[in-house]
mmCIF file of C-alpha atoms in Angstrom:
data_model
loop_
_atom_site.group_PDB
_atom_site.id
_atom_site.type_symbol
_atom_site.label_atom_id
_atom_site.label_comp_id
_atom_site.label_asym_id
_atom_site.label_seq_id
_atom_site.Cartn_x
_atom_site.Cartn_y
_atom_site.Cartn_z
ATOM 1 C CA UNK K 1 0.000 0.000 0.000
ATOM 2 C CA UNK K 2 1.386 3.381 -1.005
ATOM 3 C CA UNK K 3 2.036 5.861 1.775
ATOM 4 C CA UNK K 4 0.645 8.559 -0.531
ATOM 5 C CA UNK K 5 -2.875 7.418 -1.440
ATOM 6 C CA UNK K 6 -5.437 9.386 -3.396
ATOM 7 C CA UNK K 7 -6.487 12.461 -1.442
ATOM 8 C CA UNK K 8 -9.655 14.505 -1.692
ATOM 9 C CA UNK K 9 -10.705 17.766 -0.089
ATOM 10 C CA UNK K 10 -14.371 18.558 0.415
ATOM 11 C CA UNK K 11 -14.573 22.375 0.422
ATOM 12 C CA UNK K 12 -18.287 22.914 1.039
ATOM 13 C CA UNK K 13 -20.389 24.983 0.509
ATOM 14 C CA UNK K 14 -22.014 25.377 3.949
ATOM 15 C CA UNK K 15 -25.667 24.394 4.242
ATOM 16 C CA UNK K 16 -25.132 22.039 1.285
ATOM 17 C CA UNK K 17 -25.086 18.670 3.121
ATOM 18 C CA UNK K 18 -21.628 19.419 4.545
ATOM 19 C CA UNK K 19 -22.196 17.950 7.996
ATOM 20 C CA UNK K 20 -24.137 15.029 6.543
ATOM 21 C CA UNK K 21 -21.285 14.205 4.195
ATOM 22 C CA UNK K 22 -18.795 14.453 7.042
ATOM 23 C CA UNK K 23 -20.718 12.447 9.625
ATOM 24 C CA UNK K 24 -22.729 10.007 7.516
ATOM 25 C CA UNK K 25 -20.530 9.391 4.487
ATOM 26 C CA UNK K 26 -16.823 10.283 4.708
ATOM 27 C CA UNK K 27 -16.333 9.145 8.308
ATOM 28 C CA UNK K 28 -18.345 5.939 7.808
ATOM 29 C CA UNK K 29 -17.123 4.698 4.423
ATOM 30 C CA UNK K 30 -14.986 1.573 4.771
ATOM 31 C CA UNK K 31 -12.618 2.584 1.920
ATOM 32 C CA UNK K 32 -11.959 6.152 3.123
ATOM 33 C CA UNK K 33 -9.430 7.250 5.697
ATOM 34 C CA UNK K 34 -11.151 10.419 6.847
ATOM 35 C CA UNK K 35 -9.303 13.084 8.837
ATOM 36 C CA UNK K 36 -12.268 15.298 9.666
ATOM 37 C CA UNK K 37 -13.982 17.501 10.415
ATOM 38 C CA UNK K 38 -16.788 15.227 11.517
ATOM 39 C CA UNK K 39 -15.070 12.419 13.394
ATOM 40 C CA UNK K 40 -17.204 11.470 16.404
ATOM 41 C CA UNK K 41 -18.509 15.053 16.580
ATOM 42 C CA UNK K 42 -19.172 17.864 14.108
ATOM 43 C CA UNK K 43 -15.863 19.581 14.868
ATOM 44 C CA UNK K 44 -13.338 16.819 15.598
ATOM 45 C CA UNK K 45 -10.322 15.908 13.443
ATOM 46 C CA UNK K 46 -8.041 12.900 13.396
ATOM 47 C CA UNK K 47 -5.372 14.791 15.362
ATOM 48 C CA UNK K 48 -4.456 18.245 16.620
ATOM 49 C CA UNK K 49 -2.052 18.986 13.745
ATOM 50 C CA UNK K 50 -4.733 18.496 11.098
ATOM 51 C CA UNK K 51 -7.085 20.594 13.224
ATOM 52 C CA UNK K 52 -4.505 23.402 13.350
ATOM 53 C CA UNK K 53 -3.994 23.185 9.593
ATOM 54 C CA UNK K 54 -7.661 23.264 8.542
ATOM 55 C CA UNK K 55 -9.179 25.396 11.282
ATOM 56 C CA UNK K 56 -6.426 27.992 11.613
ATOM 57 C CA UNK K 57 -3.462 27.738 9.266
ATOM 58 C CA UNK K 58 -5.231 27.874 5.921
ATOM 59 C CA UNK K 59 -8.101 30.062 7.106
ATOM 60 C CA UNK K 60 -6.703 32.724 9.404
ATOM 61 C CA UNK K 61 -2.919 32.799 9.445
ATOM 62 C CA UNK K 62 -1.468 35.888 7.831
ATOM 63 C CA UNK K 63 1.355 35.265 5.368
ATOM 64 C CA UNK K 64 4.061 35.724 7.976
ATOM 65 C CA UNK K 65 2.647 33.105 10.347
ATOM 66 C CA UNK K 66 1.610 30.758 7.521
ATOM 67 C CA UNK K 67 5.110 30.787 6.015
ATOM 68 C CA UNK K 68 6.624 30.330 9.461
ATOM 69 C CA UNK K 69 4.608 27.120 9.968
ATOM 70 C CA UNK K 70 4.486 25.751 6.414
ATOM 71 C CA UNK K 71 7.000 22.964 7.109
ATOM 72 C CA UNK K 72 4.903 21.912 10.086
ATOM 73 C CA UNK K 73 1.766 21.835 7.925
ATOM 74 C CA UNK K 74 3.451 19.782 5.209
ATOM 75 C CA UNK K 75 4.656 17.296 7.803
ATOM 76 C CA UNK K 76 1.113 16.998 9.173
ATOM 77 C CA UNK K 77 -0.143 16.162 5.673
ATOM 78 C CA UNK K 78 2.662 13.640 5.074
ATOM 79 C CA UNK K 79 1.911 11.956 8.400
ATOM 80 C CA UNK K 80 -1.753 11.840 7.451
ATOM 81 C CA UNK K 81 -0.868 10.070 4.190
ATOM 82 C CA UNK K 82 1.232 7.544 6.090
ATOM 83 C CA UNK K 83 -1.582 6.864 8.559
ATOM 84 C CA UNK K 84 -3.925 6.217 5.651
ATOM 85 C CA UNK K 85 -1.501 3.633 4.263
ATOM 86 C CA UNK K 86 -1.175 2.005 7.663
ATOM 87 C CA UNK K 87 -4.963 1.681 7.825
ATOM 88 C CA UNK K 88 -4.985 0.020 4.363
ATOM 89 C CA UNK K 89 -7.482 2.507 2.974
ATOM 90 C CA UNK K 90 -7.618 3.292 -0.741
ATOM 91 C CA UNK K 91 -8.558 6.979 -0.357
ATOM 92 C CA UNK K 92 -7.897 9.648 2.245
ATOM 93 C CA UNK K 93 -9.849 12.846 2.701
ATOM 94 C CA UNK K 94 -10.402 16.035 4.660
ATOM 95 C CA UNK K 95 -13.409 18.302 4.808
ATOM 96 C CA UNK K 96 -14.182 21.841 5.907
ATOM 97 C CA UNK K 97 -16.854 24.153 4.538
ATOM 98 C CA UNK K 98 -14.676 27.027 5.738
ATOM 99 C CA UNK K 99 -12.064 26.240 3.072
ATOM 100 C CA UNK K 100 -14.101 28.068 0.424
ATOM 101 C CA UNK K 101 -16.527 30.167 2.454
ATOM 102 C CA UNK K 102 -15.740 32.931 4.926
ATOM 103 C CA UNK K 103 -17.983 32.871 7.955
ATOM 104 C CA UNK K 104 -15.743 35.506 9.509
ATOM 105 C CA UNK K 105 -14.380 38.745 8.014
ATOM 106 C CA UNK K 106 -11.187 37.893 9.880
ATOM 107 C CA UNK K 107 -10.443 34.985 7.539
ATOM 108 C CA UNK K 108 -8.237 35.277 4.447
ATOM 109 C CA UNK K 109 -10.143 35.337 1.144
ATOM 110 C CA UNK K 110 -10.909 32.232 -0.885
ATOM 111 C CA UNK K 111 -8.182 32.923 -3.446
ATOM 112 C CA UNK K 112 -5.538 32.905 -0.736
ATOM 113 C CA UNK K 113 -6.987 29.649 0.605
ATOM 114 C CA UNK K 114 -6.869 27.997 -2.821
ATOM 115 C CA UNK K 115 -3.242 29.056 -3.287
ATOM 116 C CA UNK K 116 -2.370 27.555 0.094
ATOM 117 C CA UNK K 117 -4.229 24.318 -0.638
ATOM 118 C CA UNK K 118 -2.337 24.009 -3.920
ATOM 119 C CA UNK K 119 0.986 24.692 -2.229
ATOM 120 C CA UNK K 120 0.368 22.256 0.625
ATOM 121 C CA UNK K 121 -1.421 19.381 -1.102
ATOM 122 C CA UNK K 122 -0.279 19.700 -4.711
ATOM 123 C CA UNK K 123 -2.320 19.896 -7.936
ATOM 124 C CA UNK K 124 -3.230 16.197 -8.089
ATOM 125 C CA UNK K 125 -5.795 16.178 -5.268
ATOM 126 C CA UNK K 126 -9.498 15.747 -5.932
ATOM 127 C CA UNK K 127 -11.893 18.509 -4.889
ATOM 128 C CA UNK K 128 -15.568 18.167 -3.983
ATOM 129 C CA UNK K 129 -17.908 21.165 -4.134
ATOM 130 C CA UNK K 130 -21.664 21.223 -3.632
ATOM 131 C CA UNK K 131 -23.318 24.456 -4.806
ATOM 132 C CA UNK K 132 -26.752 25.856 -3.984
ATOM 133 C CA UNK K 133 -28.946 28.538 -5.499
ATOM 134 C CA UNK K 134 -27.517 31.720 -4.020
ATOM 135 C CA UNK K 135 -30.822 33.199 -2.863
ATOM 136 C CA UNK K 136 -31.717 29.986 -1.071
ATOM 137 C CA UNK K 137 -28.229 29.706 0.380
ATOM 138 C CA UNK K 138 -28.282 33.265 1.743
ATOM 139 C CA UNK K 139 -31.486 32.549 3.676
ATOM 140 C CA UNK K 140 -30.002 29.369 5.075
ATOM 141 C CA UNK K 141 -26.741 31.122 5.952
ATOM 142 C CA UNK K 142 -28.745 33.826 7.741
ATOM 143 C CA UNK K 143 -30.331 31.217 9.993
ATOM 144 C CA UNK K 144 -26.895 29.713 10.591
ATOM 145 C CA UNK K 145 -25.634 33.161 11.602
ATOM 146 C CA UNK K 146 -28.524 33.366 14.067
ATOM 147 C CA UNK K 147 -27.464 30.053 15.582
ATOM 148 C CA UNK K 148 -24.025 31.614 15.968
ATOM 149 C CA UNK K 149 -25.261 34.656 17.894
ATOM 150 C CA UNK K 150 -26.202 37.136 15.142
ATOM 151 C CA UNK K 151 -28.550 39.806 16.526
ATOM 152 C CA UNK K 152 -29.867 41.530 13.396
ATOM 153 C CA UNK K 153 -32.836 41.106 11.087
ATOM 154 C CA UNK K 154 -32.733 39.526 7.633
ATOM 155 C CA UNK K 155 -33.016 42.993 6.093
ATOM 156 C CA UNK K 156 -29.967 44.156 8.037
ATOM 157 C CA UNK K 157 -28.165 40.965 7.031
ATOM 158 C CA UNK K 158 -28.744 41.662 3.329
ATOM 159 C CA UNK K 159 -27.551 45.245 3.831
ATOM 160 C CA UNK K 160 -24.384 43.940 5.521
ATOM 161 C CA UNK K 161 -23.658 41.470 2.703
ATOM 162 C CA UNK K 162 -23.782 44.179 0.057
ATOM 163 C CA UNK K 163 -22.402 47.110 2.009
ATOM 164 C CA UNK K 164 -19.429 45.192 3.371
ATOM 165 C CA UNK K 165 -18.800 42.917 0.407
ATOM 166 C CA UNK K 166 -15.121 43.841 0.590
ATOM 167 C CA UNK K 167 -14.773 41.715 3.727
ATOM 168 C CA UNK K 168 -17.568 39.118 3.753
ATOM 169 C CA UNK K 169 -18.569 36.102 1.643
ATOM 170 C CA UNK K 170 -20.276 38.061 -1.173
ATOM 171 C CA UNK K 171 -17.740 37.127 -3.851
ATOM 172 C CA UNK K 172 -17.643 33.509 -2.754
ATOM 173 C CA UNK K 173 -21.193 33.288 -4.094
ATOM 174 C CA UNK K 174 -19.967 34.166 -7.598
ATOM 175 C CA UNK K 175 -19.675 30.489 -8.490
ATOM 176 C CA UNK K 176 -18.426 31.027 -12.037
ATOM 177 C CA UNK K 177 -15.477 33.103 -10.893
ATOM 178 C CA UNK K 178 -14.745 30.772 -7.967
ATOM 179 C CA UNK K 179 -14.648 27.649 -10.155
ATOM 180 C CA UNK K 180 -12.560 29.416 -12.805
ATOM 181 C CA UNK K 181 -10.052 30.395 -10.138
ATOM 182 C CA UNK K 182 -9.884 26.855 -8.748
ATOM 183 C CA UNK K 183 -9.251 25.562 -12.282
ATOM 184 C CA UNK K 184 -6.178 27.796 -12.465
ATOM 185 C CA UNK K 185 -4.615 25.483 -9.872
ATOM 186 C CA UNK K 186 -6.343 22.119 -10.284
ATOM 187 C CA UNK K 187 -7.380 20.195 -13.420
ATOM 188 C CA UNK K 188 -11.101 20.182 -14.208
ATOM 189 C CA UNK K 189 -11.227 16.393 -14.234
ATOM 190 C CA UNK K 190 -10.249 16.429 -10.546
ATOM 191 C CA UNK K 191 -13.274 18.543 -9.598
ATOM 192 C CA UNK K 192 -16.612 17.118 -8.494
ATOM 193 C CA UNK K 193 -19.226 19.875 -8.736
ATOM 194 C CA UNK K 194 -22.931 19.355 -8.142
ATOM 195 C CA UNK K 195 -26.005 21.219 -6.968
ATOM 196 C CA UNK K 196 -27.858 20.936 -3.676
ATOM 197 C CA UNK K 197 -31.166 21.178 -5.517
ATOM 198 C CA UNK K 198 -30.415 17.964 -7.456
ATOM 199 C CA UNK K 199 -30.836 16.019 -4.220
ATOM 200 C CA UNK K 200 -33.207 18.050 -2.085
ATOM 201 C CA UNK K 201 -36.233 20.182 -2.833
ATOM 202 C CA UNK K 202 -39.773 20.577 -1.503
ATOM 203 C CA UNK K 203 -40.756 17.158 -2.860
ATOM 204 C CA UNK K 204 -37.877 14.826 -2.019
ATOM 205 C CA UNK K 205 -34.480 14.207 -0.481
ATOM 206 C CA UNK K 206 -32.203 11.649 -2.154
ATOM 207 C CA UNK K 207 -28.796 11.742 -0.513
ATOM 208 C CA UNK K 208 -28.014 8.137 -1.448
ATOM 209 C CA UNK K 209 -27.871 9.298 -5.054
ATOM 210 C CA UNK K 210 -25.329 11.955 -4.083
ATOM 211 C CA UNK K 211 -23.263 9.413 -2.130
ATOM 212 C CA UNK K 212 -23.241 7.109 -5.154
ATOM 213 C CA UNK K 213 -21.985 9.868 -7.449
ATOM 214 C CA UNK K 214 -19.214 10.861 -5.037
ATOM 215 C CA UNK K 215 -18.189 7.212 -4.605
ATOM 216 C CA UNK K 216 -17.834 6.909 -8.361
ATOM 217 C CA UNK K 217 -15.761 10.115 -8.483
ATOM 218 C CA UNK K 218 -13.447 8.903 -5.707
ATOM 219 C CA UNK K 219 -13.221 5.367 -7.060
ATOM 220 C CA UNK K 220 -14.544 3.712 -3.902
ATOM 221 C CA UNK K 221 -17.295 1.163 -3.372
ATOM 222 C CA UNK K 222 -20.942 2.184 -3.301
ATOM 223 C CA UNK K 223 -22.446 1.615 0.128
ATOM 224 C CA UNK K 224 -25.687 2.265 1.961
ATOM 225 C CA UNK K 225 -25.581 4.584 4.967
ATOM 226 C CA UNK K 226 -27.971 5.532 7.732
ATOM 227 C CA UNK K 227 -28.577 9.254 7.391
ATOM 228 C CA UNK K 228 -29.275 11.543 10.338
ATOM 229 C CA UNK K 229 -29.248 15.307 10.763
ATOM 230 C CA UNK K 230 -26.318 16.340 12.965
ATOM 231 C CA UNK K 231 -26.706 20.082 12.358
ATOM 232 C CA UNK K 232 -30.395 21.053 12.278
ATOM 233 C CA UNK K 233 -31.298 24.607 11.246
ATOM 234 C CA UNK K 234 -33.627 26.819 13.194
ATOM 235 C CA UNK K 235 -37.081 27.111 11.652
ATOM 236 C CA UNK K 236 -38.461 30.268 10.041
ATOM 237 C CA UNK K 237 -40.856 30.572 12.962
ATOM 238 C CA UNK K 238 -37.980 30.691 15.445
ATOM 239 C CA UNK K 239 -36.110 33.598 13.842
ATOM 240 C CA UNK K 240 -37.630 36.432 15.899
ATOM 241 C CA UNK K 241 -37.274 34.631 19.199
ATOM 242 C CA UNK K 242 -33.691 33.668 18.342
ATOM 243 C CA UNK K 243 -32.771 37.316 17.754
ATOM 244 C CA UNK K 244 -34.224 38.236 21.147
ATOM 245 C CA UNK K 245 -32.332 35.381 22.816
ATOM 246 C CA UNK K 246 -29.080 36.336 21.097
ATOM 247 C CA UNK K 247 -29.360 39.915 22.334
ATOM 248 C CA UNK K 248 -29.767 38.645 25.880
ATOM 249 C CA UNK K 249 -27.092 35.953 25.669
ATOM 250 C CA UNK K 250 -24.328 37.521 23.595
ATOM 251 C CA UNK K 251 -21.972 35.045 21.913
ATOM 252 C CA UNK K 252 -19.951 34.605 18.698
ATOM 253 C CA UNK K 253 -21.465 37.008 16.135
ATOM 254 C CA UNK K 254 -23.103 38.890 18.980
ATOM 255 C CA UNK K 255 -19.637 39.758 20.276
ATOM 256 C CA UNK K 256 -17.536 40.264 17.157
ATOM 257 C CA UNK K 257 -17.360 43.390 15.048
ATOM 258 C CA UNK K 258 -18.699 42.335 11.653
ATOM 259 C CA UNK K 259 -18.953 45.755 10.089
ATOM 260 C CA UNK K 260 -16.464 48.565 9.590
ATOM 261 C CA UNK K 261 -14.309 50.865 11.630
ATOM 262 C CA UNK K 262 -14.208 54.586 10.811
ATOM 263 C CA UNK K 263 -16.562 54.079 7.880
ATOM 264 C CA UNK K 264 -16.767 57.830 7.330
ATOM 265 C CA UNK K 265 -13.249 57.609 5.906
ATOM 266 C CA UNK K 266 -14.562 55.231 3.231
ATOM 267 C CA UNK K 267 -17.373 57.471 1.944
ATOM 268 C CA UNK K 268 -16.023 57.346 -1.620
ATOM 269 C CA UNK K 269 -16.249 53.547 -1.548
ATOM 270 C CA UNK K 270 -19.828 53.583 -0.280
ATOM 271 C CA UNK K 271 -21.233 56.382 -2.418
ATOM 272 C CA UNK K 272 -19.165 56.278 -5.599
ATOM 273 C CA UNK K 273 -18.058 52.646 -5.802
ATOM 274 C CA UNK K 274 -21.167 50.939 -4.372
ATOM 275 C CA UNK K 275 -23.497 53.851 -5.292
ATOM 276 C CA UNK K 276 -25.413 53.607 -2.012
ATOM 277 C CA UNK K 277 -26.188 57.330 -1.839
ATOM 278 C CA UNK K 278 -25.639 57.782 1.890
ATOM 279 C CA UNK K 279 -26.282 61.205 3.379
ATOM 280 C CA UNK K 280 -23.637 62.987 5.436
ATOM 281 C CA UNK K 281 -25.612 62.113 8.568
ATOM 282 C CA UNK K 282 -25.559 58.420 7.664
ATOM 283 C CA UNK K 283 -21.877 58.459 6.778
ATOM 284 C CA UNK K 284 -20.913 60.166 10.022
ATOM 285 C CA UNK K 285 -23.400 58.428 12.339
ATOM 286 C CA UNK K 286 -20.624 56.658 14.261
ATOM 287 C CA UNK K 287 -18.720 59.917 14.669
ATOM 288 C CA UNK K 288 -21.824 61.489 16.219
ATOM 289 C CA UNK K 289 -22.145 58.551 18.653
ATOM 290 C CA UNK K 290 -18.416 58.645 19.413
ATOM 291 C CA UNK K 291 -18.558 62.347 20.279
ATOM 292 C CA UNK K 292 -21.475 61.743 22.632
ATOM 293 C CA UNK K 293 -19.483 58.979 24.331
ATOM 294 C CA UNK K 294 -16.414 61.200 24.648
ATOM 295 C CA UNK K 295 -18.393 64.085 26.088
ATOM 296 C CA UNK K 296 -20.014 61.853 28.709
ATOM 297 C CA UNK K 297 -16.796 60.423 30.139
ATOM 298 C CA UNK K 298 -15.665 61.287 33.666
ATOM 299 C CA UNK K 299 -12.353 61.082 35.498
ATOM 300 C CA UNK K 300 -11.983 58.396 38.138
ATOM 301 C CA UNK K 301 -9.119 57.796 40.563
ATOM 302 C CA UNK K 302 -10.600 54.848 42.410
ATOM 303 C CA UNK K 303 -9.478 52.043 40.090
ATOM 304 C CA UNK K 304 -6.360 50.643 38.458
ATOM 305 C CA UNK K 305 -7.043 51.079 34.759
ATOM 306 C CA UNK K 306 -4.127 48.813 33.865
ATOM 307 C CA UNK K 307 -4.864 45.953 36.239
ATOM 308 C CA UNK K 308 -3.962 42.542 34.821
ATOM 309 C CA UNK K 309 -5.147 39.171 36.028
ATOM 310 C CA UNK K 310 -2.739 36.223 36.186
ATOM 311 C CA UNK K 311 -3.498 34.951 32.643
ATOM 312 C CA UNK K 312 -3.009 38.411 31.185
ATOM 313 C CA UNK K 313 0.257 38.947 33.042
ATOM 314 C CA UNK K 314 1.527 35.696 31.557
ATOM 315 C CA UNK K 315 0.380 36.763 28.105
ATOM 316 C CA UNK K 316 2.115 40.115 28.447
ATOM 317 C CA UNK K 317 5.338 38.429 29.556
ATOM 318 C CA UNK K 318 5.227 36.058 26.572
ATOM 319 C CA UNK K 319 4.738 39.022 24.247
ATOM 320 C CA UNK K 320 7.649 40.824 25.879
ATOM 321 C CA UNK K 321 9.911 37.820 25.300
ATOM 322 C CA UNK K 322 8.962 37.620 21.615
ATOM 323 C CA UNK K 323 9.492 41.345 21.145
ATOM 324 C CA UNK K 324 12.933 41.096 22.747
ATOM 325 C CA UNK K 325 13.905 38.275 20.356
ATOM 326 C CA UNK K 326 12.767 40.378 17.434
ATOM 327 C CA UNK K 327 14.705 43.401 18.660
ATOM 328 C CA UNK K 328 17.880 41.312 18.891
ATOM 329 C CA UNK K 329 17.422 40.282 15.261
ATOM 330 C CA UNK K 330 16.852 43.922 14.347
ATOM 331 C CA UNK K 331 20.111 44.974 16.011
ATOM 332 C CA UNK K 332 22.011 42.208 14.253
ATOM 333 C CA UNK K 333 20.591 43.306 10.924
ATOM 334 C CA UNK K 334 21.440 46.958 11.503
ATOM 335 C CA UNK K 335 25.026 46.141 12.520
ATOM 336 C CA UNK K 336 25.400 43.816 9.538
ATOM 337 C CA UNK K 337 24.589 46.726 7.224
#
């Protein structure tokens, strides 16, 4: 058995049977050595190194940190290949709907992800993509955002998608451009592309048909699987109550800053590039609020504004050590010149 078996990556999209494929197909198929996500739980991987690679390295690391750890990532992939050979499986695979879709504005864009996947795994891997009608997908993504703490209405969600398209998933829904870009790095014959609506609509659900097609693409045996829903969506009737609950119990999207900072500085982008036609009052609304906050502040001498708990003191000390190492390198470089 080769230590470098056929490898596939399932890239998503989200809300397109991703969890079902992970939990009910990839992780259960007798011919597939599956590294996750979706081993035993919706978020588990075969080991911590693969978790770091798929959940952080490809998605969030800036170029400096990614390049710093690239040898580590390549070793993790090589070890994964070897484990597949040791298990006598004919195919190995990994899956993450985040590899093509940005749930967070803090993630790198899909083009950067594709470049990294190509660099780490090579051009010979097989890629699985399930697409869905964009309007239907946006509604489903909205409900997923609500599950993740989002506190705004659907109308506000649509406004955010368009207004802040420079940092959200808007362009990842341009399927033609996405597939064309992927084909710059991987041969078309190594791509499996299908539509959600081919297997689920108001009249039927036929996931066994999808499993059969993927099995044929991967060159593995066709099997029957018990199918269960490991990631149920909230219903349309629960949307309003979920927003209320999210406002009371802030978490995830209820805590992060999804929109912009100092948006008044980007008025040309909003009004000339996006042609939104904002008034001066709308453009400077945050400045107005900021000035009210500044004018309401008071001096206080009864607290230590720079108090640090034990974890934070440790964090600060670790930062100090890294800065000192960097400064030593700086001095060496200056003296060398």
